Every structure is written in structure tokens, then in C-alpha cells.
Amino acid sequence: MSRPIRVLVAKPGLDGHDRGAKVVAAALRDAGMEVIYTGLHQTPEMIASAAVQEDVDVVGLSILSGAHMTLFPRVLQLLREQGRDDVLITGGGIIPKEDMDALEQQGIAKLFGPGTPTTALIEYIRAWFAARQAQGA
Amino acid sequence: MSGSGAIERALERVLEGFAAGQKAALARAVSIIEDQREGHERLAATIHPKLGRARRLGLTGPPGAGKSTLTTLLAEAYLAAGMKVGVVAVDPTSPFTGGALLGDRVRMERVALHPNVFIRSMATRGSLGGLASMTREVCDVLDAFGMDRILVETVGVGQSELDIARLADTSAVILVPESGDAIQTLKAGVMEIADCFVVNKADRPGADRLRNDIEVMLGLRGGGGPAPDAHHGIDLKAVNPKRQAREAAARDDDRWTPPVLRTIGATGEGMPEFIAALDRHFAYLERSGTLQSRRRERLRDRVRDVVEHRIHRRLWRDEGIQQWVEAQLPALERGEVTPFTVAEALLARSVAAGTFTGSPT
Ligand SMILES: Nc1nc2c(ncn2[C@@H]2O[C@H](COP(=O)(O)OP(=O)(O)OP(=O)(O)O)[C@@H](O)[C@H]2O)c(=O)[nH]1
Ligand SMILES: [Mg+2]
């Protein structure tokens, strides 16, 4: 029997509401995943520490503040420092295409723009997880 | 197969990291146990000699009662005293989708980055009660890692109180003034397992009334109506001398009378009394021998679980047995044999014969 995919959903940065992140969290839960929701104003340190302790497969960040070019790489770096270079770091927000490409170069996974249906994210996570399990990781 | 060698090496790394006190290794060890991944039996065997150090405290109660808030306050106090603290927060799995939304960390932010704390969210997955089936084993992992206190938060939905009592040394039931009407329904399960009652949100009206109702129910107090409601701002620590005498008597006794405390999550009021009550209960457990008997009970349960698991696996993964059962189906359909006679025959020929392998011919 396969185990549920574990996903951390966090909303870093200082901007006010977490409606988007909550919608994503609920959609992932409805897709059969175990979603650890950590709420607003998360620093990269808090996100990485929670991701390590919860031993998640995926970290999903919702970033609207424009700070994606610093936040994503910082979370990635902190996870690597703790030996968790196997985590899929994905997310969404208002992120220009060239930034998405630049982040992908650094090891961040696919990012989703505003208005993307949550089913796209779900499919993406499932496909990634299935491929990784098949590798016997 | 490249698989098993790689798994073996990965497990080796986890065990090394675990021994070195690395949180990432602890987290992975928890996953291996929770998911029953390959190597889980070896891991469980490795940590077994290190069990018994931690005090396991269960906090249960209705949704929104303040369990996470109080868990955080307890963790904070224990961390301040130099202890290592593990937290396990359990939330229900959706029976329809198998997914879960685990949100207790939101309230635990204040302690989340402390180097001596480890917080893990768990979903109940397949288990019936409010408690994940592997919670006890996950607590074992935290214990072996060197935690001094393990706090287990679960949503109280009937059965889960009993489950938490099975895994915790001390169980605290958290209620709020709003749960006053529900008090009668609590009577059945909760009363037996609660070592301590906490009326949280004591800043709200009705807290003293609820506290009184619980005390009446516990037989600590005659049904002479509620105690005069304390007003906001009144010193909650001013305790009634009769109650004090009663608690002192309970302390000396070999019996435990669950105290009924009141707390305010936002201010931390009542926390010193809550912490003291938990300590008193633990002292009682040690003094009365209950600690040893509860922990023995836990070990007995554990052995039973392993036996059941193995019997299950050996029986139902055995092709010969499966074929034999298949072969009985026509006779079952015709009503010539019953499920009981078939089961009897199967057990008599496999278990009693001292072997689970091979078909019962
Ligand atoms: N007024 C008041 N509110 C409180 C108190 N303690 C906690 N709260 C609030 O009650 C709400 C729920 O608190 P939690 O600690 O998340 O409760 P919980 O029992 O863990 O909730 P679930 O895990 O969702 O079942 C939060 O908004 C808290 O801020 C208190 O003493 N007084
Ligand atoms: Mg909670």
C-alpha cells in the first residue's frame, strides 16, 4: 500500500492574507495528501525547520510579495544544509516567466502563476512523486 | 535488486544521524515507523533499549478548546527548564479522500524554532479513534531520541480519549465554558481516563460553572449549585481552602483524584498550577506503582500488536493458504460449511501445527 504524499504549505513574507494558500492546502487534502499548514508570515528558517521535522516530500510556497527570488533559494539552501536535497520545492504567485526559469536553474521545481487551477499542481506533484517512488528512493 | 541494499544504507544513515541527535534523522525515523516502511522492525528493535526516559502527556478535548495553545505553553515551560520536548499533534484523516489538513503548527510557532523541540503532525489514517494507529510507536521514537517530555495533542471524539490513555502516562482533558452542555456526554469515556481536567478560556463566562459541574460529577463536591463566578481580573490563584485540603488529602492518599484546573491560553494564567498538577500526577504514578503497570501494559500491547501483525502477514501472504481458502468457497456457497468451520480448520492446521507457512492440507 502506498503512503500519502506529505506537503508543507506555507505563506512566507509580510503581506496580509492567506486565502490562496488555504485554498491550495484544502485542494491538496482533497486530493488525498497530508497537508501541513503553517500559516502566515513564515520565515525561510521556519519553513525549512517545519519541512525537516514533518519529513515532507513537497514544500509549496505562496508568494505574492515579490520576494520570490530570495525566499525560494533560501528555503532550498536551508533544506540542503540539513541533508534534505530531495524535497520538491514548488509554489505559486505573481512570478515573471524569466524568474521562474532562473529559479528552476537553481533547483526550484515548477512554479504556478495566479489563476492556475489547483488540479495542475496536484497532477504535477503526483507525477513527480510516482517517478521518485519508481526510482526506489 | 538494487533496492534493498540502498534501503539498508539509507537506514544505516538514519540510525547514525539519530544517534548523533539530528532532527532530520529523527524525522525520517518517525516516517519509517509511521508508514511501516522497509526496515521499520529493525529501527524499532534498535531504539527499544532506550525507551522509558520521557514522560508522555496526552492533551485531548473538543475542537478549538485550546489544546495547541496549552501544548505550546507547556512546551515553553519545559524548554525554559532545560528539557527536550517532543510534540505529536494528531488530526483526523478524511475517510473519503484519505487526505488530511494538519494545522496545529500554526499555534505552535512560538516554540517551533527552539533547538530542543521537535514537532510532528500526524493524521489518523486508517485508525478508528481520534488517534493515529502509530502514535504510540512514534512516541517511542521521540523517547529514544532523548526527549524529556512528549506532548500528544488529539481531538477528542469519544474513542480517542481511551486511545490516548493507552499511550500517555498522564491524560489531560481540555474543556471550555462552551462545552458545558456537553458535559453529560463526556461522562462515559472521559471520566475514567482523565487524570486532570483543564477548563481553558477561563476568561469567558461560565468557566466556574463548568468547573463546578465537573467537580460534582467527580464526586468532589455536593450538587449545591455553582460556586460564585469569579469576575475577570480576580486572582485565579486564590484557591478555596476546602479544595486545598481535599487536594492535599488526595496527594497523601494512594488514590488519585483528578484536579479540575482553569487556564487562560492568551495570558498563560493557570499554567503553573497545570504544570504542578502534571508533576503531582507523575509522582503519584511512581509512588503507587501505576507508572510501572501502565508501562508494562503498553509493552504487553506492543507484543500483541507485533504478534497480530505477523500472524496476519504470514497467513494472508501465504499463497497456499489463499488457494486453500479459495477452494472452500464453493462449499461455503452451498452452505455445507460455515466461515467458522473453515476458519477453525485453517487455524487448527496452520497455527496449532506450529507453522504458518505452507497450506493446511
Ligand atoms: N478567549 C480565549 N481564547 C483562547 C484561549 N486559549 C486559546 N484560545 C483561542 O482559541 C482558538 C483555538 O485554539 P487552539 O489552541 O488552536 O485550539 P485546539 O484545541 O488546538 O484546536 P484544534 O486543534 O483545531 O481542535 C485560538 O484562536 C486561540 O487563540 C483562552 O484561554 N481564551
Ligand atoms: Mg490544535
XYZ file of C-alpha atoms and ligand atoms in Angstrom:
531
model
C 0.000 0.000 0.000
C 1.397 3.377 -0.899
C 1.693 6.074 1.701
C 0.136 9.519 1.420
C 2.226 12.321 -0.053
C 3.161 14.854 2.644
C 3.172 18.510 1.671
C 4.049 21.620 3.652
C 2.044 24.659 2.600
C 3.369 27.978 3.825
C 2.884 31.622 3.174
C 6.165 33.469 3.631
C 6.553 37.212 3.556
C 4.788 40.081 5.155
C 1.688 40.542 3.037
C -1.612 40.171 4.755
C -3.857 37.266 3.839
C -3.506 33.563 3.245
C -6.673 32.820 1.345
C -4.776 31.458 -1.653
C -2.576 29.223 0.457
C -5.589 27.858 2.306
C -7.397 27.059 -0.928
C -4.333 25.176 -2.162
C -3.985 23.360 1.172
C -7.613 22.240 1.061
C -7.327 21.132 -2.577
C -4.247 19.026 -1.830
C -6.002 17.453 1.138
C -8.986 16.639 -1.052
C -6.558 15.021 -3.461
C -5.567 12.606 -0.680
C -2.401 14.298 0.527
C -1.389 15.033 4.090
C -1.008 18.780 4.196
C 0.869 20.518 6.977
C -0.345 24.062 7.034
C 1.859 26.560 8.854
C 0.096 29.857 8.274
C 1.209 33.387 7.571
C 4.443 35.324 7.875
C 6.732 32.335 7.742
C 10.451 32.974 7.541
C 12.581 30.627 5.414
C 14.056 29.297 8.666
C 10.619 28.399 9.995
C 9.619 26.804 6.709
C 12.758 24.701 6.422
C 12.625 23.661 10.061
C 8.980 22.587 9.746
C 9.681 20.769 6.474
C 12.519 18.808 8.088
C 10.583 17.861 11.229
C 7.483 16.917 9.277
C 9.622 14.993 6.791
C 7.561 16.284 3.903
C 8.021 15.289 0.290
C 6.951 18.650 -1.050
C 7.137 22.274 0.064
C 4.589 24.588 -1.532
C 5.052 28.319 -1.050
C 2.592 31.008 -1.921
C 4.475 34.233 -2.568
C 2.783 37.439 -3.541
C 5.223 39.877 -2.018
C 7.647 39.840 -4.931
C 10.392 38.389 -2.757
C 10.405 35.051 -4.581
C 13.978 35.468 -5.855
C 15.310 35.484 -2.302
C 12.759 33.291 -0.480
C 12.797 30.209 -2.717
C 16.602 29.901 -2.907
C 16.933 30.480 0.819
C 14.487 27.670 1.674
C 16.302 25.416 -0.785
C 19.653 26.243 0.782
C 18.422 25.634 4.346
C 16.924 22.294 3.362
C 20.154 21.256 1.655
C 22.119 22.171 4.760
C 20.070 19.618 6.670
C 20.520 16.960 4.061
C 17.060 17.346 2.554
C 18.017 17.982 -1.058
C 15.278 15.577 -2.123
C 12.360 17.900 -1.337
C 10.265 19.190 -4.219
C 10.020 22.942 -3.764
C 7.153 24.360 -5.716
C 4.584 27.080 -5.313
C 2.931 29.974 -6.921
C 2.310 33.651 -7.004
C 2.909 36.549 -9.288
C 6.244 35.415 -10.679
C 7.568 36.551 -14.085
C 8.489 33.804 -16.532
C 12.190 34.716 -16.561
C 12.297 34.494 -12.765
C 10.660 31.061 -12.909
C 13.337 29.933 -15.343
C 16.114 31.384 -13.214
C 14.765 29.644 -10.111
C 14.443 26.377 -11.991
C 18.123 26.663 -12.862
C 18.858 26.791 -9.141
C 16.865 23.664 -8.340
C 13.414 25.016 -7.618
C 10.630 22.984 -9.239
C 7.852 24.201 -11.485
C 6.042 27.319 -10.250
C 2.454 28.168 -10.988
C 1.126 31.577 -11.895
C -2.044 33.109 -10.497
C -5.240 31.559 -11.799
C -3.691 28.158 -12.477
C -6.246 25.523 -11.482
C -5.153 23.542 -8.429
C -5.582 20.367 -10.458
C -2.427 21.310 -12.393
C -0.421 21.454 -9.178
C -1.946 18.177 -7.959
C -1.109 16.392 -11.214
C 2.408 17.762 -11.129
C 3.055 16.632 -7.547
C 1.577 13.193 -8.191
C 3.648 12.642 -11.311
C 6.830 13.729 -9.547
C 6.119 11.502 -6.541
C 5.300 8.481 -8.691
C 8.517 8.915 -10.651
C 10.536 9.203 -7.462
C 8.938 6.137 -5.879
C 9.632 4.200 -9.055
C 13.318 5.060 -8.691
C 13.130 3.380 -5.301
C 14.079 6.497 -3.410
C 17.827 -5.827 -6.866
C 19.491 -2.519 -6.154
C 16.602 -1.628 -3.856
C 17.296 -3.500 -0.641
C 20.995 -2.573 -0.487
C 20.091 1.078 -0.925
C 17.389 0.841 1.740
C 19.843 -0.824 4.087
C 22.355 2.003 3.581
C 19.676 4.657 3.976
C 18.567 3.067 7.250
C 22.157 2.980 8.412
C 22.447 6.713 7.775
C 19.220 7.368 9.651
C 20.432 5.382 12.646
C 23.744 7.251 12.653
C 22.059 10.634 12.397
C 19.567 9.605 15.065
C 22.344 8.653 17.463
C 24.036 11.980 16.697
C 20.884 13.867 17.617
C 19.999 15.137 14.143
C 16.402 16.251 13.703
C 16.286 15.259 10.048
C 17.209 11.707 11.039
C 14.615 11.716 13.809
C 12.021 12.947 11.325
C 12.872 10.179 8.884
C 12.818 7.583 11.655
C 9.312 8.742 12.541
C 8.248 8.331 8.902
C 9.740 4.850 8.677
C 7.734 3.816 11.733
C 4.566 5.669 10.770
C 4.484 4.285 7.234
C 5.843 0.883 8.279
C 8.475 1.318 5.613
C 11.007 -1.345 4.968
C 13.421 -1.519 7.896
C 10.876 -0.400 10.478
C 11.257 -3.525 12.555
C 14.998 -3.143 12.737
C 14.609 0.506 13.679
C 12.098 -0.322 16.405
C 14.371 -3.013 17.756
C 17.352 -0.650 17.787
C 15.574 2.001 19.804
C 13.829 -0.333 22.230
C 16.586 -0.351 24.890
C 16.458 3.435 25.071
C 12.788 3.684 25.992
C 11.382 4.874 29.273
C 13.008 8.221 29.839
C 10.289 10.552 28.605
C 7.095 11.447 30.388
C 4.222 11.165 27.940
C 1.448 13.659 28.395
C -1.766 13.493 26.414
C -3.968 16.525 25.806
C -7.366 15.837 24.394
C -10.616 17.754 24.082
C -13.143 19.165 21.637
C -12.117 21.111 18.508
C -10.859 24.590 19.257
C -10.650 24.077 23.022
C -7.111 25.396 23.103
C -5.169 22.142 23.029
C -2.430 23.504 20.757
C -2.224 26.705 22.768
C -1.776 24.814 26.030
C 0.612 22.340 24.402
C 2.745 25.299 23.332
C 2.661 26.824 26.805
C 3.665 23.527 28.377
C 6.452 23.101 25.833
C 7.670 26.601 26.543
C 7.825 25.944 30.269
C 9.650 22.654 29.861
C 12.106 24.169 27.383
C 12.768 27.009 29.819
C 13.592 24.374 32.428
C 16.220 22.994 30.047
C 14.278 19.968 28.919
C 13.923 18.451 25.474
C 10.360 18.372 24.243
C 8.652 16.341 21.555
C 5.187 17.257 20.318
C 2.883 14.987 18.349
C -0.234 16.711 17.024
C -2.860 14.363 15.636
C -5.662 15.407 13.316
C -8.230 13.278 11.514
C -7.793 11.825 8.055
C -10.750 12.317 5.744
C -12.362 8.900 5.346
C -13.389 9.859 1.824
C -10.184 11.108 0.287
C -7.503 9.769 2.635
C -6.121 13.285 2.864
C -5.695 15.444 5.948
C -5.175 19.073 6.791
C -2.813 19.307 9.735
C -2.926 22.822 11.144
C -1.734 22.604 14.718
C 1.701 24.015 13.927
C 0.144 27.423 13.299
C -0.403 27.785 17.044
C 2.975 26.377 17.972
C 5.065 28.931 16.159
C 6.375 30.409 19.380
C 8.414 27.345 20.205
C 8.909 25.898 16.722
C 12.437 27.183 16.195
C 13.784 26.225 19.607
C 16.690 23.803 19.175
C 15.333 21.433 21.841
C 11.874 20.999 20.424
C 10.607 18.639 17.749
C 7.061 18.976 16.457
C 5.386 16.401 14.292
C 1.892 16.432 12.812
C 0.178 13.118 12.240
C -3.005 12.114 10.510
C -5.174 9.357 11.955
C -5.051 7.486 8.633
C -6.944 4.209 8.822
C -7.495 4.034 12.551
C -10.919 4.323 14.073
C -10.476 6.536 17.106
C -9.148 10.060 17.020
C -5.659 8.754 17.419
C -3.334 7.685 14.656
C -2.614 3.997 14.921
C 1.126 4.552 15.037
C 1.107 7.360 17.600
C 2.411 5.174 20.375
C 5.287 3.943 18.239
C 6.092 7.489 17.142
C 6.231 8.471 20.814
C 8.689 5.619 21.306
C 10.926 7.111 18.630
C 10.841 10.520 20.326
C 11.505 8.902 23.695
C 14.519 7.037 22.378
C 15.822 10.228 20.811
C 16.132 11.655 24.311
C 13.040 13.748 24.857
C 12.213 14.539 28.479
C 8.580 15.316 27.767
C 6.348 14.159 24.935
C 3.126 16.080 24.443
C 0.435 14.393 22.369
C -2.461 16.518 21.164
C -5.585 14.795 19.857
C -9.077 15.941 19.076
C -11.459 14.265 21.487
C -14.118 12.313 19.691
C -15.234 9.589 22.047
C -12.959 6.688 21.374
C -9.799 8.752 21.143
C -9.775 9.502 24.850
C -9.400 5.826 25.521
C -6.652 5.575 22.945
C -4.716 8.434 24.411
C -4.965 6.906 27.858
C -3.294 3.828 26.452
C -0.268 5.723 25.279
C 0.116 8.554 27.781
C 1.397 8.423 31.325
C -0.907 11.318 32.145
C -4.014 12.339 30.210
C -5.417 15.840 30.473
C -8.871 16.623 29.138
C -9.212 20.217 27.962
C -12.679 21.738 28.059
C -14.036 25.240 27.537
C -17.044 27.018 29.046
C -18.926 26.319 25.814
C -18.592 22.579 26.382
C -20.774 22.879 29.489
C -23.782 21.366 27.794
C -21.722 18.516 26.505
C -20.683 17.523 29.976
C -23.213 14.710 30.263
C -21.975 13.094 27.100
C -18.462 13.241 28.445
C -19.387 11.216 31.439
C -18.970 7.809 29.893
C -15.471 7.633 28.477
C -13.652 10.681 29.652
C -14.236 10.443 33.348
C -12.345 7.198 33.625
C -9.306 8.251 31.695
C -8.812 11.880 32.672
C -6.019 12.333 35.158
C -6.549 16.045 35.058
C -9.269 18.376 33.811
C -8.481 21.804 32.433
C -11.165 24.400 31.892
C -9.469 26.631 29.332
C -10.739 30.009 28.136
C -11.451 30.844 31.743
C -11.654 34.467 30.622
C -15.090 33.606 29.262
C -18.284 33.410 31.245
C -19.299 30.032 32.559
C -15.837 28.720 33.394
C -16.512 28.415 37.091
C -19.840 26.800 36.447
C -18.249 24.174 34.236
C -15.550 23.596 36.778
C -18.178 23.105 39.413
C -20.150 20.701 37.222
C -17.071 18.585 36.635
C -16.307 18.503 40.332
C -19.856 17.439 41.095
C -19.565 14.716 38.547
C -16.290 13.538 40.048
C -17.934 13.485 43.444
C -15.596 16.166 44.727
C -18.416 18.444 45.588
C -22.070 18.178 46.515
C -24.582 19.307 43.933
C -25.212 22.533 45.853
C -25.149 24.770 42.827
C -22.280 26.532 41.197
C -19.538 28.275 43.062
C -19.787 32.050 42.818
C -18.455 33.018 39.450
C -15.123 34.782 39.672
C -15.013 38.079 37.886
C -12.461 38.942 35.286
C -9.323 40.214 36.859
C -9.812 38.382 40.103
C -6.788 36.427 41.241
C -7.371 32.942 39.941
C -4.716 31.581 42.233
C -6.767 32.376 45.310
C -7.923 28.820 45.925
C -10.690 27.705 48.100
C -9.242 26.320 51.362
C -11.570 23.341 51.364
C -10.379 22.346 47.964
C -6.811 22.798 49.074
C -7.360 20.446 51.972
C -9.005 17.956 49.686
C -6.148 18.068 47.210
C -3.625 17.681 49.997
C -5.507 14.625 51.196
C -5.598 13.236 47.687
C -1.878 13.750 47.432
C -1.108 11.679 50.506
C -3.503 9.008 49.539
C -2.649 6.159 47.239
C -5.577 7.170 45.107
C -5.606 9.915 42.574
C -8.374 12.443 42.409
C -8.263 14.346 39.127
C -7.846 18.041 39.801
C -10.023 20.474 37.871
C -7.938 23.456 36.820
C -8.588 26.630 34.924
C -6.353 28.314 32.377
C -6.300 31.254 30.011
C -4.343 30.480 26.886
C -3.604 34.019 25.884
C -2.075 35.091 29.196
C -0.772 31.789 30.470
C -2.749 32.167 33.644
C -3.200 28.909 35.456
C -0.243 27.292 33.704
C 1.944 26.983 36.823
C -0.917 25.125 38.510
C -1.424 22.908 35.453
C 2.267 22.069 35.319
C 2.321 21.387 39.061
C -0.700 19.103 38.720
C 1.040 17.118 35.964
C 4.096 16.750 38.173
C 1.962 15.671 41.112
C 0.264 13.099 38.969
C 3.555 11.704 37.806
C 4.763 11.482 41.404
C 1.557 9.623 42.228
C 2.138 7.247 39.297
C 5.608 6.446 40.562
C 4.609 6.150 44.209
C 1.623 3.921 43.602
C 3.294 1.628 41.090
C 0.792 2.720 38.452
C 3.548 4.033 36.222
C 5.159 0.648 36.070
C 1.874 -1.131 35.486
C 0.818 1.300 32.754
C 4.144 0.988 31.010
C 4.011 -2.779 31.315
C 0.560 -2.690 29.817
C 1.996 -0.698 26.935
C 4.719 -3.288 26.368
C 2.181 -6.098 26.517
C 0.063 -4.278 23.934
C 3.110 -3.825 21.797
C 3.971 -7.519 21.812
C 0.364 -8.350 20.973
C 0.393 -5.908 18.085
C 3.536 -7.404 16.681
C 2.165 -10.931 17.025
C -1.080 -9.977 15.353
C 0.753 -8.208 12.599
C 2.965 -11.210 11.956
C 0.160 -13.751 12.045
C -1.786 -11.579 9.689
C 1.110 -11.230 7.311
C 2.146 -14.863 7.378
C -1.360 -16.161 6.936
C -2.624 -13.877 4.266
C 0.545 -13.622 2.251
C 0.828 -17.368 2.013
C -0.236 -18.479 -1.433
C -1.049 -22.000 -0.330
C -3.399 -20.730 2.353
C -5.031 -18.325 -0.035
C -5.631 -21.134 -2.520
C -6.987 -23.369 0.188
C -9.447 -20.655 1.260
C -10.463 -20.169 -2.374
C -11.106 -23.885 -2.624
C -13.531 -23.735 0.306
C -15.689 -21.094 -1.315
C -17.995 -23.422 -3.295
C -18.816 -25.439 -0.165
C -19.388 -22.183 1.703
C -21.715 -21.016 -1.039
C -23.698 -24.236 -0.856
C -23.955 -23.805 2.889
C -22.205 -27.096 3.589
C -19.594 -25.386 5.732
C -19.635 -22.088 7.602
C -16.995 -19.363 7.839
C -16.406 -20.592 11.379
C -15.689 -24.165 10.451
C -13.405 -23.025 7.646
C -11.527 -20.675 9.982
C -11.301 -23.411 12.588
C -9.828 -25.826 10.096
C -7.363 -23.271 8.838
C -6.172 -22.293 12.294
C -6.006 -25.845 13.549
C -3.846 -26.893 10.658
C -1.517 -23.909 10.477
C -1.169 -22.130 13.802
C -1.536 -25.086 16.113
C 0.770 -27.121 13.953
C 3.457 -24.587 14.793
C 3.825 -23.293 11.324
C 2.153 -20.540 9.409
C 3.751 -21.428 6.154
C 2.551 -23.912 3.643
C -1.030 -24.770 3.001
C -3.110 -26.639 5.541
C -3.522 -29.775 3.524
N -10.619 33.585 24.758
C -9.717 32.636 24.766
N -9.305 32.111 23.604
C -8.386 31.125 23.632
C -7.826 30.646 24.845
N -6.951 29.664 24.559
C -6.944 29.538 23.215
N -7.799 30.418 22.648
C -8.094 30.593 21.218
O -8.892 29.503 20.790
C -8.605 29.185 19.426
C -8.291 27.728 19.280
O -7.095 27.448 19.963
P -6.201 26.185 19.632
O -5.092 26.138 20.609
O -5.862 26.146 18.194
O -7.263 25.039 19.935
P -7.162 23.481 19.593
O -7.937 22.768 20.640
O -5.754 23.074 19.421
O -7.937 23.428 18.219
P -7.989 22.229 17.150
O -6.631 21.611 17.093
O -8.379 22.909 15.886
O -9.036 21.285 17.646
C -7.464 30.099 19.012
O -7.988 31.186 18.323
C -6.862 30.522 20.344
O -6.231 31.770 20.267
C -8.281 31.243 26.069
O -7.886 30.881 27.165
N -9.221 32.224 25.962
Mg -4.861 22.127 17.762
